[in-house]
mmCIF file of C-alpha atoms in Angstrom:
data_model
loop_
_atom_site.group_PDB
_atom_site.id
_atom_site.type_symbol
_atom_site.label_atom_id
_atom_site.label_comp_id
_atom_site.label_asym_id
_atom_site.label_seq_id
_atom_site.Cartn_x
_atom_site.Cartn_y
_atom_site.Cartn_z
ATOM 1 C CA MET S 511 137.381 -73.144 42.407
ATOM 2 C CA SER S 512 140.011 -73.526 39.512
ATOM 3 C CA SER S 513 139.325 -75.865 37.040
ATOM 4 C CA ILE S 514 141.347 -78.750 35.714
ATOM 5 C CA ALA S 515 142.396 -79.297 32.498
ATOM 6 C CA ALA S 516 141.726 -82.981 31.061
ATOM 7 C CA PRO S 517 145.284 -84.828 29.966
ATOM 8 C CA PRO S 518 146.023 -84.827 26.364
ATOM 9 C CA ALA S 519 144.948 -88.008 24.869
ATOM 10 C CA THR S 520 147.652 -90.653 24.560
ATOM 11 C CA GLY S 521 148.459 -92.795 21.763
ATOM 12 C CA PRO S 522 146.570 -95.813 22.538
ATOM 13 C CA THR S 523 143.579 -93.586 23.563
ATOM 14 C CA LEU S 524 143.975 -91.950 19.846
ATOM 15 C CA ARG S 525 144.015 -95.273 18.430
ATOM 16 C CA ALA S 526 141.032 -96.610 20.425
ATOM 17 C CA ARG S 527 139.063 -93.279 18.895
ATOM 18 C CA ALA S 528 140.058 -93.921 15.817
ATOM 19 C CA ALA S 529 138.957 -97.590 15.968
ATOM 20 C CA VAL S 530 135.564 -96.794 17.472
ATOM 21 C CA THR S 531 135.050 -94.172 14.662
ATOM 22 C CA GLY S 532 135.570 -96.609 11.958
ATOM 23 C CA THR S 533 133.812 -99.350 13.224
ATOM 24 C CA THR S 534 130.747 -96.529 13.769
ATOM 25 C CA LEU S 535 131.374 -95.461 9.912
ATOM 26 C CA THR S 536 131.223 -99.059 8.931
ATOM 27 C CA LEU S 537 128.205 -99.970 10.839
ATOM 28 C CA ALA S 538 126.134 -97.061 9.499
ATOM 29 C CA GLY S 539 127.615 -97.749 5.868
ATOM 30 C CA LEU S 540 126.178 -101.328 6.294
ATOM 31 C CA THR S 541 122.786 -99.919 7.441
ATOM 32 C CA VAL S 542 122.733 -97.520 4.081
ATOM 33 C CA LEU S 543 123.696 -100.796 2.002
ATOM 34 C CA ALA S 544 121.050 -102.866 3.403
ATOM 35 C CA LEU S 545 118.453 -100.016 2.771
ATOM 36 C CA SER S 546 119.773 -99.199 -0.619
ATOM 37 C CA ILE S 547 119.523 -102.744 -1.555
ATOM 38 C CA GLY S 548 115.921 -102.953 -0.258
ATOM 39 C CA VAL S 549 114.831 -99.716 -2.064
ATOM 40 C CA ALA S 550 116.501 -100.853 -5.306
ATOM 41 C CA VAL S 551 114.806 -104.282 -5.448
ATOM 42 C CA THR S 552 111.352 -102.070 -5.180
ATOM 43 C CA LEU S 553 112.055 -100.134 -8.108
ATOM 44 C CA GLY S 554 111.135 -101.437 -11.773
ATOM 45 C CA PRO S 555 108.323 -101.728 -14.111
ATOM 46 C CA ALA S 556 106.158 -103.874 -11.522
ATOM 47 C CA ASP S 557 105.497 -101.886 -8.414
ATOM 48 C CA VAL S 558 107.025 -103.993 -5.207
ATOM 49 C CA SER S 559 106.678 -102.173 -1.877
ATOM 50 C CA LEU S 560 109.521 -102.337 0.684
ATOM 51 C CA VAL S 561 107.112 -104.314 3.071
ATOM 52 C CA ASN S 562 106.488 -106.970 0.261
ATOM 53 C CA VAL S 563 110.345 -107.476 -0.022
ATOM 54 C CA ARG S 564 110.728 -107.666 3.576
ATOM 55 C CA ASP S 565 107.766 -110.503 3.454
ATOM 56 C CA ILE S 566 109.439 -112.731 0.815
ATOM 57 C CA VAL S 567 112.806 -112.224 2.405
ATOM 58 C CA LEU S 568 111.505 -113.867 5.585
ATOM 59 C CA ASN S 569 109.542 -116.514 3.713
ATOM 60 C CA HIS S 570 112.400 -117.573 1.709
ATOM 61 C CA LEU S 571 115.047 -117.407 4.654
ATOM 62 C CA ALA S 572 113.123 -117.661 8.044
ATOM 63 C CA GLY S 573 110.345 -119.987 6.909
ATOM 64 C CA ALA S 574 107.700 -117.714 7.466
ATOM 65 C CA GLN S 575 104.278 -117.971 5.812
ATOM 66 C CA ILE S 576 103.617 -114.431 5.138
ATOM 67 C CA PRO S 577 100.951 -114.338 2.049
ATOM 68 C CA VAL S 578 102.439 -112.732 -0.977
ATOM 69 C CA ARG S 579 101.495 -112.907 -4.657
ATOM 70 C CA PRO S 580 103.470 -115.316 -6.816
ATOM 71 C CA SER S 581 104.522 -112.845 -9.349
ATOM 72 C CA GLU S 582 106.006 -110.546 -6.682
ATOM 73 C CA ASP S 583 107.883 -113.370 -5.121
ATOM 74 C CA ALA S 584 109.379 -114.401 -8.594
ATOM 75 C CA ILE S 585 110.337 -110.864 -9.374
ATOM 76 C CA VAL S 586 111.979 -110.215 -6.058
ATOM 77 C CA TRP S 587 113.783 -113.661 -5.244
ATOM 78 C CA GLN S 588 114.461 -114.608 -8.714
ATOM 79 C CA GLU S 589 115.313 -111.502 -10.571
ATOM 80 C CA ARG S 590 115.826 -108.360 -8.627
ATOM 81 C CA LEU S 591 117.410 -109.322 -5.218
ATOM 82 C CA PRO S 592 120.215 -111.502 -7.031
ATOM 83 C CA ARG S 593 120.761 -108.474 -9.375
ATOM 84 C CA ALA S 594 121.328 -106.232 -6.540
ATOM 85 C CA LEU S 595 123.410 -108.449 -4.222
ATOM 86 C CA VAL S 596 125.695 -109.056 -7.215
ATOM 87 C CA ALA S 597 126.072 -105.653 -7.657
ATOM 88 C CA ALA S 598 126.958 -104.730 -4.500
ATOM 89 C CA ALA S 599 129.276 -107.524 -4.299
ATOM 90 C CA CYS S 600 130.968 -106.301 -7.428
ATOM 91 C CA GLY S 601 131.280 -102.914 -6.145
ATOM 92 C CA ALA S 602 132.826 -103.847 -3.085
ATOM 93 C CA GLY S 603 135.148 -106.129 -4.646
ATOM 94 C CA LEU S 604 136.351 -103.658 -7.291
ATOM 95 C CA GLY S 605 136.550 -100.894 -4.883
ATOM 96 C CA LEU S 606 138.838 -103.002 -2.491
ATOM 97 C CA CYS S 607 141.048 -104.408 -5.572
ATOM 98 C CA GLY S 608 141.323 -100.362 -6.510
ATOM 99 C CA THR S 609 142.729 -100.010 -2.982
ATOM 100 C CA ILE S 610 145.222 -102.802 -3.166
ATOM 101 C CA MET S 611 146.590 -101.939 -6.654
ATOM 102 C CA GLN S 612 147.026 -97.996 -5.445
ATOM 103 C CA SER S 613 148.828 -99.122 -2.496
ATOM 104 C CA LEU S 614 151.188 -101.805 -4.093
ATOM 105 C CA LEU S 615 151.975 -99.513 -7.057
ATOM 106 C CA ARG S 616 151.867 -96.239 -5.012
ATOM 107 C CA ASN S 617 149.934 -94.971 -7.946
ATOM 108 C CA PRO S 618 146.714 -93.126 -7.528
ATOM 109 C CA LEU S 619 145.268 -93.609 -11.149
ATOM 110 C CA ALA S 620 145.838 -97.478 -10.742
ATOM 111 C CA ASP S 621 142.812 -99.664 -10.701
ATOM 112 C CA PRO S 622 141.937 -103.549 -10.876
ATOM 113 C CA TYR S 623 142.083 -103.586 -14.574
ATOM 114 C CA VAL S 624 145.965 -102.169 -14.545
ATOM 115 C CA LEU S 625 146.879 -105.855 -14.631
ATOM 116 C CA GLY S 626 145.139 -106.547 -17.979
ATOM 117 C CA VAL S 627 142.542 -108.751 -16.198
ATOM 118 C CA SER S 628 139.524 -107.180 -17.829
ATOM 119 C CA SER S 629 140.774 -107.188 -21.510
ATOM 120 C CA GLY S 630 141.717 -110.660 -20.917
ATOM 121 C CA ALA S 631 138.462 -111.630 -19.602
ATOM 122 C CA SER S 632 137.001 -109.887 -22.762
ATOM 123 C CA THR S 633 139.215 -112.041 -24.884
ATOM 124 C CA GLY S 634 138.266 -115.516 -23.192
ATOM 125 C CA ALA S 635 134.407 -114.241 -23.370
ATOM 126 C CA VAL S 636 134.637 -113.234 -27.141
ATOM 127 C CA LEU S 637 136.465 -116.651 -27.785
ATOM 128 C CA VAL S 638 133.604 -118.659 -26.444
ATOM 129 C CA GLY S 639 130.936 -116.402 -27.388
ATOM 130 C CA VAL S 640 131.572 -115.789 -31.116
ATOM 131 C CA LEU S 641 134.225 -118.678 -32.085
ATOM 132 C CA GLY S 642 132.532 -121.242 -29.708
ATOM 133 C CA LEU S 643 135.734 -122.548 -28.244
ATOM 134 C CA GLY S 644 135.094 -124.855 -25.344
ATOM 135 C CA GLY S 645 131.346 -123.281 -25.182
ATOM 136 C CA ALA S 646 129.729 -126.559 -23.773
ATOM 137 C CA ALA S 647 132.303 -126.883 -21.200
ATOM 138 C CA LEU S 648 133.389 -123.421 -20.021
ATOM 139 C CA GLY S 649 130.684 -121.155 -20.900
ATOM 140 C CA LEU S 650 130.900 -117.302 -21.164
ATOM 141 C CA SER S 651 131.640 -116.585 -17.509
ATOM 142 C CA GLY S 652 134.333 -119.623 -17.677
ATOM 143 C CA GLY S 653 135.970 -118.358 -20.840
ATOM 144 C CA ALA S 654 136.231 -114.910 -19.155
ATOM 145 C CA PHE S 655 137.827 -116.330 -15.968
ATOM 146 C CA LEU S 656 140.333 -118.325 -17.922
ATOM 147 C CA GLY S 657 141.333 -115.449 -20.129
ATOM 148 C CA ALA S 658 141.771 -113.243 -17.045
ATOM 149 C CA LEU S 659 144.086 -115.513 -15.415
ATOM 150 C CA ILE S 660 145.981 -116.032 -18.765
ATOM 151 C CA ALA S 661 146.294 -112.316 -19.208
ATOM 152 C CA PHE S 662 147.567 -112.057 -15.243
ATOM 153 C CA ALA S 663 150.300 -114.512 -16.038
ATOM 154 C CA LEU S 664 151.453 -112.687 -18.953
ATOM 155 C CA VAL S 665 151.682 -109.364 -17.256
ATOM 156 C CA LEU S 666 153.752 -111.222 -14.734
ATOM 157 C CA THR S 667 156.195 -112.634 -16.974
ATOM 158 C CA LEU S 668 156.620 -109.532 -19.172
ATOM 159 C CA ALA S 669 157.149 -107.597 -15.724
ATOM 160 C CA ARG S 670 159.830 -110.021 -14.627
ATOM 161 C CA MET S 671 161.569 -109.959 -18.043
ATOM 162 C CA ALA S 672 161.569 -106.370 -17.507
ATOM 163 C CA GLY S 673 163.329 -106.576 -14.078
ATOM 164 C CA GLY S 674 160.648 -106.504 -11.631
ATOM 165 C CA GLY S 675 159.136 -103.479 -9.894
ATOM 166 C CA HIS S 676 155.564 -101.814 -9.368
ATOM 167 C CA ASP S 677 156.501 -99.506 -12.508
ATOM 168 C CA ARG S 678 157.294 -102.544 -14.673
ATOM 169 C CA VAL S 679 154.013 -104.249 -13.597
ATOM 170 C CA VAL S 680 152.116 -101.176 -14.699
ATOM 171 C CA LEU S 681 154.133 -101.098 -18.241
ATOM 172 C CA ALA S 682 153.087 -104.830 -18.637
ATOM 173 C CA GLY S 683 149.699 -104.359 -17.636
ATOM 174 C CA VAL S 684 149.385 -101.464 -20.138
ATOM 175 C CA ALA S 685 150.917 -103.662 -22.849
ATOM 176 C CA SER S 686 148.598 -106.750 -21.905
ATOM 177 C CA THR S 687 145.604 -104.566 -21.933
ATOM 178 C CA GLN S 688 146.452 -103.273 -25.525
ATOM 179 C CA LEU S 689 147.091 -106.675 -26.851
ATOM 180 C CA PHE S 690 144.177 -108.469 -25.458
ATOM 181 C CA SER S 691 141.755 -105.585 -26.384
ATOM 182 C CA ALA S 692 143.142 -105.755 -30.263
ATOM 183 C CA VAL S 693 142.372 -109.617 -30.169
ATOM 184 C CA THR S 694 138.950 -108.893 -29.017
ATOM 185 C CA SER S 695 138.181 -106.439 -31.666
ATOM 186 C CA LEU S 696 139.830 -108.650 -34.338
ATOM 187 C CA ILE S 697 137.433 -111.551 -33.378
ATOM 188 C CA VAL S 698 134.283 -109.355 -33.030
ATOM 189 C CA PHE S 699 135.117 -107.661 -36.424
ATOM 190 C CA ALA S 700 135.899 -110.773 -38.505
ATOM 191 C CA PHE S 701 133.879 -113.413 -37.189
ATOM 192 C CA ALA S 702 131.131 -112.258 -35.205
ATOM 193 C CA ASP S 703 127.671 -111.648 -36.841
ATOM 194 C CA SER S 704 125.088 -108.463 -35.897
ATOM 195 C CA ASP S 705 123.292 -110.316 -33.351
ATOM 196 C CA GLY S 706 126.498 -111.856 -31.658
ATOM 197 C CA THR S 707 128.267 -108.790 -31.988
ATOM 198 C CA ARG S 708 125.513 -106.473 -30.016
ATOM 199 C CA GLY S 709 124.974 -109.417 -27.338
ATOM 200 C CA ILE S 710 128.977 -109.556 -26.955
ATOM 201 C CA MET S 711 129.410 -105.504 -26.573
ATOM 202 C CA PHE S 712 126.471 -105.456 -24.175
ATOM 203 C CA TRP S 713 128.559 -107.850 -21.774
ATOM 204 C CA LEU S 714 131.913 -106.278 -22.490
ATOM 205 C CA LEU S 715 130.218 -102.859 -21.247
ATOM 206 C CA GLY S 716 129.143 -104.556 -18.054
ATOM 207 C CA SER S 717 125.850 -106.440 -17.512
ATOM 208 C CA LEU S 718 124.064 -107.685 -14.598
ATOM 209 C CA GLU S 719 121.477 -109.454 -16.699
ATOM 210 C CA GLY S 720 120.249 -112.846 -15.731
ATOM 211 C CA VAL S 721 122.549 -112.913 -12.717
ATOM 212 C CA ARG S 722 121.216 -115.853 -10.257
ATOM 213 C CA TRP S 723 121.757 -117.048 -6.719
ATOM 214 C CA PRO S 724 124.862 -119.099 -7.640
ATOM 215 C CA ASP S 725 126.300 -115.980 -8.810
ATOM 216 C CA VAL S 726 125.323 -114.174 -5.792
ATOM 217 C CA MET S 727 126.945 -116.805 -3.567
ATOM 218 C CA LEU S 728 130.269 -117.017 -5.836
ATOM 219 C CA CYS S 729 130.623 -113.072 -5.894
ATOM 220 C CA THR S 730 129.803 -112.725 -2.146
ATOM 221 C CA ALA S 731 132.078 -115.433 -1.042
ATOM 222 C CA VAL S 732 134.887 -114.306 -3.170
ATOM 223 C CA VAL S 733 134.415 -110.739 -1.812
ATOM 224 C CA LEU S 734 134.251 -111.526 1.681
ATOM 225 C CA THR S 735 137.335 -113.590 1.619
ATOM 226 C CA GLY S 736 139.305 -110.988 0.015
ATOM 227 C CA THR S 737 137.968 -108.371 2.574
ATOM 228 C CA LEU S 738 139.447 -110.473 5.471
ATOM 229 C CA ILE S 739 142.633 -111.286 3.860
ATOM 230 C CA CYS S 740 143.267 -107.444 3.327
ATOM 231 C CA LEU S 741 142.371 -106.446 6.884
ATOM 232 C CA ARG S 742 144.692 -108.976 8.248
ATOM 233 C CA CYS S 743 147.475 -107.421 5.646
ATOM 234 C CA ALA S 744 146.089 -103.673 6.414
ATOM 235 C CA HIS S 745 149.924 -103.165 8.214
ATOM 236 C CA MET S 746 151.432 -104.150 5.128
ATOM 237 C CA LEU S 747 149.623 -102.264 2.640
ATOM 238 C CA ASP S 748 150.390 -99.018 4.982
ATOM 239 C CA ALA S 749 153.997 -99.822 4.600
ATOM 240 C CA PHE S 750 153.649 -100.309 0.698
ATOM 241 C CA ALA S 751 152.231 -97.082 0.626
ATOM 242 C CA PHE S 752 155.675 -95.645 1.767
ATOM 243 C CA GLY S 753 157.716 -97.737 -0.643
ATOM 244 C CA ASP S 754 159.455 -100.863 -0.973
ATOM 245 C CA GLU S 755 162.528 -99.455 1.100
ATOM 246 C CA VAL S 756 159.984 -98.848 4.269
ATOM 247 C CA ALA S 757 158.288 -102.144 3.621
ATOM 248 C CA ALA S 758 161.525 -103.932 3.581
ATOM 249 C CA SER S 759 162.767 -102.419 6.957
ATOM 250 C CA LEU S 760 159.573 -103.527 8.569
ATOM 251 C CA GLY S 761 160.819 -107.015 7.949
ATOM 252 C CA LEU S 762 158.478 -107.950 5.007
ATOM 253 C CA SER S 763 159.301 -109.894 2.091
ATOM 254 C CA VAL S 764 158.542 -107.312 -0.784
ATOM 255 C CA ARG S 765 158.306 -109.635 -3.449
ATOM 256 C CA ARG S 766 156.429 -112.336 -1.813
ATOM 257 C CA VAL S 767 153.734 -110.125 -0.262
ATOM 258 C CA ARG S 768 153.322 -107.730 -3.473
ATOM 259 C CA LEU S 769 152.991 -111.210 -5.566
ATOM 260 C CA GLY S 770 150.285 -112.800 -3.057
ATOM 261 C CA LEU S 771 148.283 -109.338 -2.973
ATOM 262 C CA LEU S 772 148.407 -108.986 -6.886
ATOM 263 C CA LEU S 773 147.013 -112.458 -7.068
ATOM 264 C CA LEU S 774 144.332 -111.867 -4.827
ATOM 265 C CA THR S 775 143.457 -108.903 -7.087
ATOM 266 C CA ALA S 776 143.637 -110.604 -10.312
ATOM 267 C CA LEU S 777 141.759 -113.695 -8.804
ATOM 268 C CA MET S 778 138.799 -111.208 -7.385
ATOM 269 C CA THR S 779 138.586 -109.158 -10.691
ATOM 270 C CA ALA S 780 138.554 -112.321 -12.714
ATOM 271 C CA THR S 781 135.513 -113.541 -11.008
ATOM 272 C CA LEU S 782 133.594 -110.416 -10.626
ATOM 273 C CA VAL S 783 134.732 -109.538 -14.454
ATOM 274 C CA SER S 784 133.529 -113.224 -15.413
ATOM 275 C CA VAL S 785 129.997 -112.548 -14.043
ATOM 276 C CA ALA S 786 129.252 -109.113 -14.666
ATOM 277 C CA GLY S 787 131.804 -108.138 -17.656
ATOM 278 C CA ALA S 788 134.023 -105.007 -17.541
ATOM 279 C CA ILE S 789 132.874 -102.352 -14.957
ATOM 280 C CA GLY S 790 135.233 -99.458 -14.962
ATOM 281 C CA PHE S 791 135.885 -96.442 -12.436
ATOM 282 C CA VAL S 792 134.595 -98.168 -9.528
ATOM 283 C CA GLY S 793 138.213 -99.336 -8.551
ATOM 284 C CA LEU S 794 139.832 -95.847 -9.302
ATOM 285 C CA VAL S 795 136.756 -93.566 -7.871
ATOM 286 C CA LEU S 796 135.679 -95.029 -4.580
ATOM 287 C CA PRO S 797 139.252 -95.731 -3.042
ATOM 288 C CA HIS S 798 140.028 -91.773 -3.031
ATOM 289 C CA ALA S 799 136.309 -90.868 -1.790
ATOM 290 C CA ALA S 800 137.120 -93.553 1.249
ATOM 291 C CA ARG S 801 140.234 -91.586 1.744
ATOM 292 C CA LEU S 802 138.497 -88.391 2.260
ATOM 293 C CA LEU S 803 136.138 -89.877 4.951
ATOM 294 C CA VAL S 804 138.682 -92.059 6.925
ATOM 295 C CA GLY S 805 141.995 -90.925 6.017
ATOM 296 C CA THR S 806 144.833 -93.498 4.550
ATOM 297 C CA ARG S 807 145.287 -96.231 7.288
ATOM 298 C CA HIS S 808 143.931 -99.554 5.803
ATOM 299 C CA VAL S 809 142.475 -101.255 8.613
ATOM 300 C CA ARG S 810 139.734 -98.322 8.041
ATOM 301 C CA LEU S 811 140.163 -97.671 4.558
ATOM 302 C CA VAL S 812 139.328 -101.385 3.445
ATOM 303 C CA PRO S 813 135.863 -101.660 5.028
ATOM 304 C CA THR S 814 135.120 -98.017 4.107
ATOM 305 C CA THR S 815 135.869 -98.505 0.750
ATOM 306 C CA ALA S 816 133.936 -101.841 0.228
ATOM 307 C CA VAL S 817 130.978 -100.431 1.667
ATOM 308 C CA LEU S 818 131.003 -97.241 -0.539
ATOM 309 C CA GLY S 819 131.727 -99.229 -3.502
ATOM 310 C CA ALA S 820 128.685 -101.578 -2.756
ATOM 311 C CA ILE S 821 126.306 -98.737 -2.227
ATOM 312 C CA PHE S 822 127.550 -96.926 -5.441
ATOM 313 C CA MET S 823 126.911 -100.211 -7.449
ATOM 314 C CA VAL S 824 123.705 -100.610 -6.244
ATOM 315 C CA TRP S 825 122.448 -97.302 -7.175
ATOM 316 C CA VAL S 826 123.971 -97.201 -10.442
ATOM 317 C CA ASP S 827 122.607 -100.345 -11.487
ATOM 318 C CA ALA S 828 119.121 -99.314 -10.211
ATOM 319 C CA GLY S 829 119.488 -96.000 -12.147
ATOM 320 C CA SER S 830 120.752 -97.904 -15.216
ATOM 321 C CA ARG S 831 117.408 -100.290 -15.068
ATOM 322 C CA ILE S 832 114.903 -97.636 -14.724
ATOM 323 C CA VAL S 833 116.365 -94.727 -16.710
ATOM 324 C CA PHE S 834 116.598 -96.600 -19.874
ATOM 325 C CA ALA S 835 113.589 -99.006 -19.489
ATOM 326 C CA PRO S 836 112.925 -101.175 -20.848
ATOM 327 C CA THR S 837 116.097 -101.822 -22.494
ATOM 328 C CA PRO S 838 118.692 -101.535 -19.693
ATOM 329 C CA LEU S 839 121.664 -99.484 -19.868
ATOM 330 C CA PRO S 840 124.933 -101.413 -19.327
ATOM 331 C CA VAL S 841 126.019 -101.049 -15.951
ATOM 332 C CA GLY S 842 129.668 -100.106 -16.958
ATOM 333 C CA VAL S 843 128.209 -97.309 -19.030
ATOM 334 C CA GLY S 844 126.367 -96.045 -15.926
ATOM 335 C CA THR S 845 129.667 -96.495 -13.787
ATOM 336 C CA ALA S 846 131.320 -94.395 -16.328
ATOM 337 C CA LEU S 847 128.908 -91.681 -16.811
ATOM 338 C CA VAL S 848 128.710 -91.284 -12.751
ATOM 339 C CA GLY S 849 132.371 -92.238 -12.061
ATOM 340 C CA VAL S 850 134.008 -89.422 -14.244
ATOM 341 C CA PRO S 851 132.286 -86.543 -12.796
ATOM 342 C CA VAL S 852 132.631 -87.665 -9.132
ATOM 343 C CA PHE S 853 136.615 -88.590 -10.052
ATOM 344 C CA ILE S 854 136.726 -84.636 -11.388
ATOM 345 C CA VAL S 855 135.328 -83.263 -8.065
ATOM 346 C CA LEU S 856 137.811 -85.547 -5.914
ATOM 347 C CA LEU S 857 140.866 -84.285 -7.577
ATOM 348 C CA ALA S 858 139.536 -80.387 -7.444
ATOM 349 C CA ARG S 859 139.196 -81.285 -3.543
ATOM 350 C CA ARG S 860 142.400 -82.865 -3.203
ATOM 351 C CA ARG S 861 144.058 -79.626 -5.182
ATOM 352 C CA ARG S 862 142.304 -77.360 -2.768
ATOM 353 C CA ALA S 863 143.446 -79.463 0.397
ATOM 354 C CA ALA S 864 147.205 -79.248 -1.060
#
């Protein structure tokens, strides 16, 4: 009996398979993320089992009456779980911002801090924390957020004065970063005492110490909103990855769309930096890792990068808490220590693939 060859997969069939594969990877990643958060919450000086974590979460979210120790309840619900969730939100948001920046600017080395947002946030935080400007009304996070927005506005102004274009945005971002970094260093050097300098420097290096549930709600809402917007704009990001001419030929308003996505990136980064300080290398490394898994189509790249970034940050933060206990390592230092070797490996793999 002669065998009949199966017909070749058509375009819609290939897209359907790709969609199923992307959905499967996203669901698997979310499962790993949930387990990572659960395990990370158990780690620390006080031993808490994963079963106890489950019981405490059920008590608070589902109204269960499972007996648990009050001390364990406080450790999990008031300290470790909010910290792990903020870490996940920061990892997802910064990874997502890196994906947007690398597509819009067509620069594989672009990350959320190219816009000068991080350095502006640092200056705003230092003005509040060291000089006390608007301290009662703003607070450290409010000052950081306001400084980030001012830096972003300066970058846009400089880029427009230079004639616009993605290369001008990068140059304006570099100039803004250097300016605000210099102002921050000047303020710390001239006005901060030893205790103030230590506290400010710890925040500038990235810190999740003292985050609480309002921070969880804020970061989660911002990141989820940004993710949904990026999924709606996935085809636009695909077009920008091939250049402004291609994007314009597809009917996109290049300047308006770029400005909108840059503003989204700035707002997300400003919010996350205001809560957690400057955390580097997440937005640079994770988009490249995601591309190795799912390719360059943003409809798959966006959720994959967000999930990978969340998992990465949860484990880096857990390691930063444990390895250097009782004094936790600033999480920004941990991301750099892990991110640099990972980025070198990714570069080597891309060179071999080329």
